[in-house]
Tab-separated table of C-alpha atoms in Angstrom:
chain	number	residue	atom	x	y	z
R	154	MET	CA	-2.338	26.438	18.938
R	155	ASN	CA	0.322	26.013	16.277
R	156	ARG	CA	-1.361	23.278	14.267
R	157	LYS	CA	-4.739	21.745	13.481
R	158	PRO	CA	-6.031	19.547	16.358
R	159	GLY	CA	-5.468	15.864	15.640
R	160	SER	CA	-2.883	16.498	12.924
R	161	SER	CA	0.154	15.385	14.965
R	162	PHE	CA	1.257	14.247	18.417
R	163	GLU	CA	2.768	16.519	21.050
R	164	TYR	CA	3.223	15.659	24.704
R	165	ALA	CA	1.459	17.997	27.122
R	166	THR	CA	1.705	17.627	30.890
R	167	ILE	CA	-1.533	19.521	31.433
R	168	ASN	CA	-3.500	16.730	29.690
R	169	TYR	CA	-2.746	14.409	32.613
R	170	ASP	CA	-3.582	17.138	35.110
R	171	ILE	CA	-6.988	17.525	33.449
R	172	LEU	CA	-7.537	13.755	33.618
R	173	GLY	CA	-6.686	13.893	37.317
R	174	LEU	CA	-9.295	16.609	37.822
R	175	ILE	CA	-11.892	14.512	35.981
R	176	ILE	CA	-11.129	11.565	38.286
R	177	GLU	CA	-11.572	13.832	41.318
R	178	ASN	CA	-14.921	15.127	40.065
R	179	LEU	CA	-16.260	11.650	39.289
R	180	SER	CA	-14.944	9.890	42.394
R	181	LYS	CA	-15.629	12.798	44.793
R	182	GLN	CA	-12.180	12.114	46.244
R	183	PRO	CA	-8.774	13.780	45.922
R	184	TYR	CA	-6.903	12.234	42.985
R	185	ASP	CA	-3.935	11.085	45.072
R	186	LEU	CA	-6.143	9.380	47.679
R	187	TYR	CA	-8.331	7.694	45.054
R	188	LEU	CA	-5.374	6.317	43.115
R	189	LYS	CA	-3.641	5.083	46.259
R	190	GLN	CA	-6.708	3.308	47.670
R	191	GLN	CA	-8.502	2.159	44.526
R	192	LEU	CA	-5.555	1.185	42.333
R	193	LEU	CA	-2.134	0.861	43.953
R	194	GLU	CA	-3.222	-0.941	47.110
R	195	GLU	CA	-5.688	-3.131	45.197
R	196	ILE	CA	-2.988	-4.527	42.889
R	197	GLY	CA	-0.493	-5.022	45.715
R	198	MET	CA	1.667	-1.901	45.264
R	199	LYS	CA	1.461	-1.118	48.974
R	200	ASP	CA	4.853	0.613	49.102
R	201	SER	CA	3.925	3.086	46.368
R	202	PHE	CA	2.511	6.558	46.900
R	203	VAL	CA	0.929	9.322	44.853
R	204	GLY	CA	2.918	12.468	45.574
R	205	LEU	CA	5.635	13.097	48.147
R	206	HIS	CA	3.115	14.297	50.732
R	207	GLN	CA	1.871	10.703	51.167
R	208	VAL	CA	5.324	9.336	51.988
R	209	LYS	CA	6.007	8.765	55.687
R	210	SER	CA	9.136	6.645	55.256
R	211	ASP	CA	12.676	7.826	55.981
R	212	GLU	CA	13.936	5.513	53.217
R	213	LEU	CA	12.976	7.898	50.415
R	214	ALA	CA	15.855	8.538	48.018
R	215	THR	CA	17.186	12.101	47.892
R	216	GLY	CA	16.708	13.826	44.549
R	217	ASN	CA	19.696	15.347	42.764
R	218	LYS	CA	20.574	17.642	39.909
R	219	ILE	CA	23.925	17.980	38.222
R	220	GLY	CA	25.882	21.138	38.935
R	221	PHE	CA	29.547	22.119	38.716
R	222	LEU	CA	30.484	18.680	37.332
R	223	ARG	CA	28.925	16.670	40.191
R	224	GLU	CA	25.585	15.726	41.740
R	225	GLN	CA	23.896	18.351	43.909
R	226	LYS	CA	21.033	17.687	46.319
R	227	TYR	CA	17.986	19.676	45.290
R	228	THR	CA	14.379	19.913	46.440
R	229	PRO	CA	12.133	21.365	43.715
R	230	PRO	CA	8.872	23.136	44.520
R	231	ILE	CA	5.842	20.858	44.782
R	232	TYR	CA	2.763	21.639	42.695
R	233	ARG	CA	-0.106	19.487	43.956
R	234	GLY	CA	-2.122	20.171	40.814
R	235	ASN	CA	0.631	18.604	38.695
R	236	ILE	CA	0.710	15.282	40.563
R	237	PRO	CA	-1.390	13.414	37.929
R	238	ALA	CA	1.370	14.090	35.382
R	239	GLY	CA	3.808	11.946	37.378
R	240	TYR	CA	5.174	11.914	40.922
R	241	ILE	CA	4.366	8.292	41.690
R	242	VAL	CA	6.764	7.304	44.479
R	243	SER	CA	7.611	3.611	44.225
R	244	ASN	CA	10.322	0.939	44.380
R	245	THR	CA	11.529	-1.886	42.162
R	246	ASN	CA	9.342	-4.554	43.807
R	247	ASP	CA	6.140	-2.588	43.234
R	248	ILE	CA	7.190	-1.574	39.713
R	249	ALA	CA	7.724	-5.271	38.921
R	250	LYS	CA	4.110	-5.927	39.991
R	251	TRP	CA	2.889	-3.097	37.743
R	252	MET	CA	4.839	-4.445	34.767
R	253	ASN	CA	3.495	-7.964	35.343
R	254	VAL	CA	-0.032	-6.547	35.210
R	255	GLN	CA	0.831	-4.768	31.947
R	256	LEU	CA	2.355	-7.939	30.456
R	257	GLY	CA	-0.680	-10.006	31.448
R	258	SER	CA	1.351	-12.426	33.570
R	259	GLU	CA	-0.460	-11.315	36.723
R	260	GLN	CA	-4.236	-11.159	36.636
R	261	ASN	CA	-6.087	-8.638	38.745
R	262	ASP	CA	-9.766	-7.819	39.099
R	263	THR	CA	-9.013	-4.122	39.657
R	264	ILE	CA	-7.819	-3.583	36.085
R	265	GLY	CA	-9.462	-5.772	33.471
R	266	GLU	CA	-7.334	-7.532	30.863
R	267	GLN	CA	-9.228	-5.753	28.085
R	268	VAL	CA	-8.513	-2.350	29.616
R	269	ILE	CA	-4.786	-3.172	29.677
R	270	LYS	CA	-4.838	-4.302	26.027
R	271	GLU	CA	-6.692	-1.207	24.902
R	272	SER	CA	-4.179	1.034	26.671
R	273	HIS	CA	-1.468	-0.495	24.467
R	274	ILE	CA	-3.187	0.287	21.163
R	275	PRO	CA	-1.187	2.981	19.342
R	276	ASP	CA	-2.890	5.975	17.771
R	277	LYS	CA	-1.870	5.728	14.114
R	278	SER	CA	-4.176	8.493	12.950
R	279	VAL	CA	-1.169	10.823	13.199
R	280	GLU	CA	2.468	10.501	12.204
R	281	PRO	CA	4.807	8.689	14.651
R	282	PHE	CA	6.506	11.100	17.060
R	283	ASP	CA	9.713	9.044	16.929
R	284	GLN	CA	11.087	6.364	14.627
R	285	ASP	CA	8.316	3.769	14.265
R	286	THR	CA	6.942	4.919	17.621
R	287	TYR	CA	3.325	5.938	18.241
R	288	TYR	CA	1.538	7.215	21.301
R	289	ALA	CA	-1.001	5.045	23.145
R	290	SER	CA	-2.753	5.707	26.469
R	291	GLY	CA	0.265	6.991	28.356
R	292	TRP	CA	2.572	4.485	26.660
R	293	SER	CA	4.826	4.737	23.630
R	294	ILE	CA	4.430	1.787	21.260
R	295	MET	CA	7.513	1.011	19.162
R	296	LYS	CA	7.742	-1.495	16.325
R	297	LYS	CA	11.046	-3.207	15.495
R	298	GLY	CA	10.655	-5.821	12.795
R	299	ASP	CA	8.006	-8.244	14.005
R	300	LYS	CA	8.393	-7.221	17.645
R	301	GLN	CA	6.379	-4.626	19.510
R	302	TYR	CA	7.740	-2.761	22.521
R	303	ILE	CA	5.759	-0.883	25.152
R	304	LEU	CA	7.794	1.853	26.783
R	305	HIS	CA	7.611	5.035	28.785
R	306	ALA	CA	10.200	7.557	29.962
R	307	GLY	CA	9.348	9.829	32.871
R	308	GLU	CA	11.181	12.705	34.448
R	309	ASN	CA	10.881	15.521	36.921
R	310	PRO	CA	13.616	17.942	38.045
R	311	THR	CA	15.391	15.421	40.296
R	312	PHE	CA	14.222	11.931	39.280
R	313	THR	CA	13.923	9.889	36.087
R	314	SER	CA	12.450	6.526	35.172
R	315	TYR	CA	12.314	4.299	32.128
R	316	PHE	CA	10.147	1.248	31.463
R	317	ILE	CA	10.367	-0.962	28.393
R	318	MET	CA	8.438	-4.223	27.852
R	319	GLN	CA	8.333	-6.860	25.127
R	320	PRO	CA	4.994	-8.675	25.549
R	321	ASP	CA	5.693	-11.630	23.236
R	322	GLU	CA	8.701	-12.731	25.294
R	323	GLN	CA	7.227	-11.499	28.595
R	324	LEU	CA	10.247	-9.266	29.147
R	325	GLY	CA	10.284	-6.056	31.125
R	326	VAL	CA	13.027	-3.664	32.191
R	327	ALA	CA	12.608	-0.757	34.602
R	328	VAL	CA	15.258	1.747	35.624
R	329	LEU	CA	14.711	4.282	38.420
R	330	SER	CA	17.155	7.111	39.099
R	331	ASN	CA	17.337	9.902	41.690
R	332	MET	CA	18.732	12.352	39.132
R	333	ASN	CA	17.314	13.904	35.990
R	334	SER	CA	19.471	12.220	33.357
R	335	THR	CA	19.080	10.693	29.899
R	336	PHE	CA	21.391	7.885	31.067
R	337	THR	CA	18.305	6.321	32.690
R	338	THR	CA	16.737	5.725	29.275
R	339	ALA	CA	20.052	4.626	27.757
R	340	ILE	CA	20.570	2.037	30.515
R	341	GLY	CA	17.042	0.641	30.117
R	342	GLN	CA	17.357	0.325	26.359
R	343	GLY	CA	20.832	-1.162	26.753
R	344	VAL	CA	19.627	-3.876	29.161
R	345	MET	CA	16.822	-4.857	26.786
R	346	ASP	CA	19.269	-5.001	23.869
R	347	LEU	CA	21.666	-7.166	25.897
R	348	TRP	CA	18.851	-9.548	26.867
R	349	GLU	CA	17.820	-9.935	23.249
R	350	GLY	CA	21.397	-10.391	22.052
R	351	ASN	CA	21.563	-7.113	20.140
R	352	ASN	CA	24.463	-4.704	19.882
R	353	VAL	CA	24.537	-2.163	22.693
R	354	LYS	CA	25.464	1.465	22.168
R	355	ILE	CA	28.401	1.996	24.510
R	356	SER	CA	28.860	5.755	24.227
R	357	HIS	CA	26.137	8.060	25.482
R	358	SER	CA	26.142	11.729	26.343
R	359	ASP	CA	23.709	13.427	28.673
R	360	VAL	CA	22.322	16.804	27.579
R	361	TYR	CA	22.247	18.138	31.153
R	362	GLN	CA	25.868	17.099	31.630
R	363	LYS	CA	26.884	18.914	28.437
R	364	ILE	CA	25.071	22.078	29.519
R	365	ASP	CA	26.675	21.899	32.960
R	366	ASN	CA	30.159	21.528	31.464
R	367	ILE	CA	29.701	24.638	29.316
R	368	VAL	CA	28.065	26.730	32.054
R	369	THR	CA	30.746	25.747	34.591
R	370	ILE	CA	33.476	27.045	32.245
R	371	LEU	CA	31.516	30.265	31.654
R	372	PHE	CA	30.995	30.640	35.409
R	373	VAL	CA	34.758	30.484	36.023
R	374	ILE	CA	35.461	33.016	33.235
R	375	VAL	CA	32.774	35.475	34.351
R	376	GLY	CA	33.739	34.961	37.996
R	377	CYS	CA	37.361	35.876	37.211
R	378	LEU	CA	36.161	38.980	35.364
R	379	GLY	CA	34.036	39.879	38.369
R	380	ILE	CA	37.068	39.602	40.656
R	381	ILE	CA	39.180	41.744	38.303
R	382	PHE	CA	36.507	44.464	38.055
R	383	SER	CA	36.032	44.359	41.838
R	384	ILE	CA	39.760	44.932	42.397
R	385	LEU	CA	39.800	47.783	39.862
R	386	LEU	CA	36.707	49.361	41.461
R	387	LEU	CA	38.189	49.177	44.958
R	388	ARG	CA	41.466	50.575	43.676
R	389	SER	CA	39.654	53.532	42.081
R	390	LEU	CA	37.715	54.183	45.288
R	391	TRP	CA	40.947	54.067	47.281
R	392	LYS	CA	42.518	56.613	44.919
R	393	LEU	CA	39.444	58.833	45.265
R	394	ASN	CA	39.679	58.630	49.034
R	395	ARG	CA	43.408	59.446	48.945
R	396	LYS	CA	42.751	62.463	46.693
R	397	LYS	CA	44.597	60.841	43.816
R	398	ARG	CA	41.381	61.126	41.801
R	399	THR	CA	38.844	63.926	41.969
R	400	LEU	CA	35.239	64.439	40.866
R	401	VAL	CA	34.653	66.314	37.622
R	402	ALA	CA	31.634	67.989	36.006
R	403	LEU	CA	29.736	65.831	33.539
R	404	LYS	CA	29.521	67.539	30.185
R	405	GLY	CA	30.374	67.075	26.554
R	406	LYS	CA	32.163	63.836	25.710
R	407	ARG	CA	32.110	62.519	29.289
R	408	LEU	CA	28.327	62.941	29.528
R	409	PHE	CA	27.788	61.285	26.158
R	410	LEU	CA	29.998	58.311	27.092
R	411	LEU	CA	28.267	57.950	30.460
R	412	VAL	CA	24.823	57.852	28.839
R	413	PHE	CA	26.047	55.369	26.219
R	414	HIS	CA	27.659	53.214	28.919
R	415	SER	CA	24.462	53.215	31.024
R	416	LEU	CA	22.295	52.257	28.050
R	417	PHE	CA	24.768	49.542	27.029
R	418	VAL	CA	24.786	47.931	30.488
R	419	ALA	CA	20.992	48.256	30.786
R	420	ALA	CA	20.607	46.512	27.414
R	421	ILE	CA	22.845	43.626	28.550
R	422	LEU	CA	20.852	43.188	31.777
R	423	ILE	CA	17.546	43.221	29.896
R	424	LEU	CA	18.881	40.678	27.398
R	425	MET	CA	19.941	38.411	30.241
R	426	LEU	CA	16.447	38.588	31.709
R	427	ILE	CA	14.570	37.888	28.474
R	428	ALA	CA	17.071	35.679	26.597
R	429	PRO	CA	15.585	32.326	27.771
R	430	LYS	CA	12.106	33.396	26.687
R	431	ILE	CA	13.292	34.580	23.264
R	432	LEU	CA	15.743	31.759	22.508
R	433	LEU	CA	14.129	28.789	24.275
R	434	GLY	CA	10.571	29.844	25.050
R	435	MET	CA	11.286	29.270	28.758
R	436	SER	CA	11.384	31.435	31.860
R	437	TRP	CA	14.307	31.729	34.262
R	438	ASP	CA	12.125	30.099	36.945
R	439	PHE	CA	11.650	27.045	34.721
R	440	ILE	CA	15.390	26.848	33.979
R	441	ARG	CA	16.237	27.313	37.665
R	442	ILE	CA	14.047	24.334	38.596
R	443	TRP	CA	14.872	21.985	35.699
R	444	GLY	CA	18.390	22.994	34.653
R	445	PRO	CA	21.747	22.248	36.308
R	446	THR	CA	22.385	24.208	39.514
R	447	SER	CA	25.363	25.850	37.809
R	448	ILE	CA	22.966	27.847	35.590
R	449	SER	CA	21.451	29.736	38.530
R	450	ALA	CA	24.909	30.440	39.946
R	451	PHE	CA	26.100	31.665	36.541
R	452	TYR	CA	23.029	33.897	36.213
R	453	PHE	CA	23.628	35.637	39.549
R	454	ILE	CA	27.377	35.992	39.162
R	455	GLY	CA	26.783	37.339	35.654
R	456	ILE	CA	24.461	40.062	36.950
R	457	ALA	CA	26.849	40.856	39.807
R	458	THR	CA	29.801	41.162	37.408
R	459	ILE	CA	27.870	43.461	35.072
R	460	ILE	CA	26.859	45.726	37.970
R	461	ILE	CA	30.434	45.873	39.306
R	462	TYR	CA	31.686	46.646	35.795
R	463	TYR	CA	29.094	49.424	35.485
R	464	PHE	CA	30.167	51.159	38.682
R	465	PHE	CA	33.863	50.784	37.846
R	466	VAL	CA	33.434	52.475	34.468
R	467	LEU	CA	31.041	55.028	35.993
R	468	LEU	CA	33.762	56.025	38.446
R	469	LEU	CA	36.187	56.549	35.577
R	470	PHE	CA	33.729	58.919	33.872
R	471	ILE	CA	32.871	61.039	36.909
R	472	THR	CA	36.426	61.368	38.208
R	473	LYS	CA	39.820	62.186	36.816
R	474	LYS	CA	43.359	61.539	37.882
R	475	VAL	CA	44.958	64.290	39.947
R	476	ILE	CA	48.282	65.355	38.474
R	477	SER	CA	50.706	66.691	41.042
R	478	LEU	CA	53.707	68.811	40.073
R	479	ASP	CA	56.910	68.585	42.012
R	480	ILE	CA	58.659	72.019	41.951
R	481	LYS	CA	62.256	72.085	43.135
């Protein structure tokens, strides 16, 4: 823990997973089955599912990630224990029903009106985690002047969603996307601003798109280096085969340079392996699943280029050019 419990807000996926486990223990049913039967179907969300394993329809949208400046189909690994933290599969009709329940315009015996109201009460015992925005029971509660907004942004590696509601005017906006993108939130906020006659922020940049742009450029640069080193390595091997280069004993300066070269390349490889953990506190597996597909490609081509470079320079150290004398 990096702070005193209760001193500030920080989102934690595992909190929802623990709640899901509590529901399982109390209901004596799997979480996904309980939620589907006792909540979604009861309030009329019959086309919604809890986890991909419940979906039998061929109309399910394909998830995407950005990579090399375009969308790329991607299927992330499924962790059943993480389903309570998200992974509700739904459509706009069912989401509209859910928002009507939240706004109080549609009464339902399954979820009492008081329970809904209490879930919208912000926890002001800690500082707001965003500008005038506090956390409630799964919702973010934002205050703008005399208006209160209930909102929530959700994401997984290949899908995003954004809900925003204004209870006083009985307004609700929901945006669902089959790509992990911050544009989903920007669109939802923009629609609400348009409806209320406010100025809309036209320009928006997506963090994943920015990362992909940079990594794509680096991929091309490193890939070109890899091709150059491959050509040089093959050329050196050809010369060795044609007796234009010959093996030499490793000693003195050559031995020192070879050891230094090996340690240098080893250090680069180790840094590549541990850099995400040191700089971002993340593992490569996490980045591979959540980041643009170009990152994984860059990682592998980077390692391949370093290895090719190592063997090319190694060949220069352990061989020398054969000098032939023409005597007339």
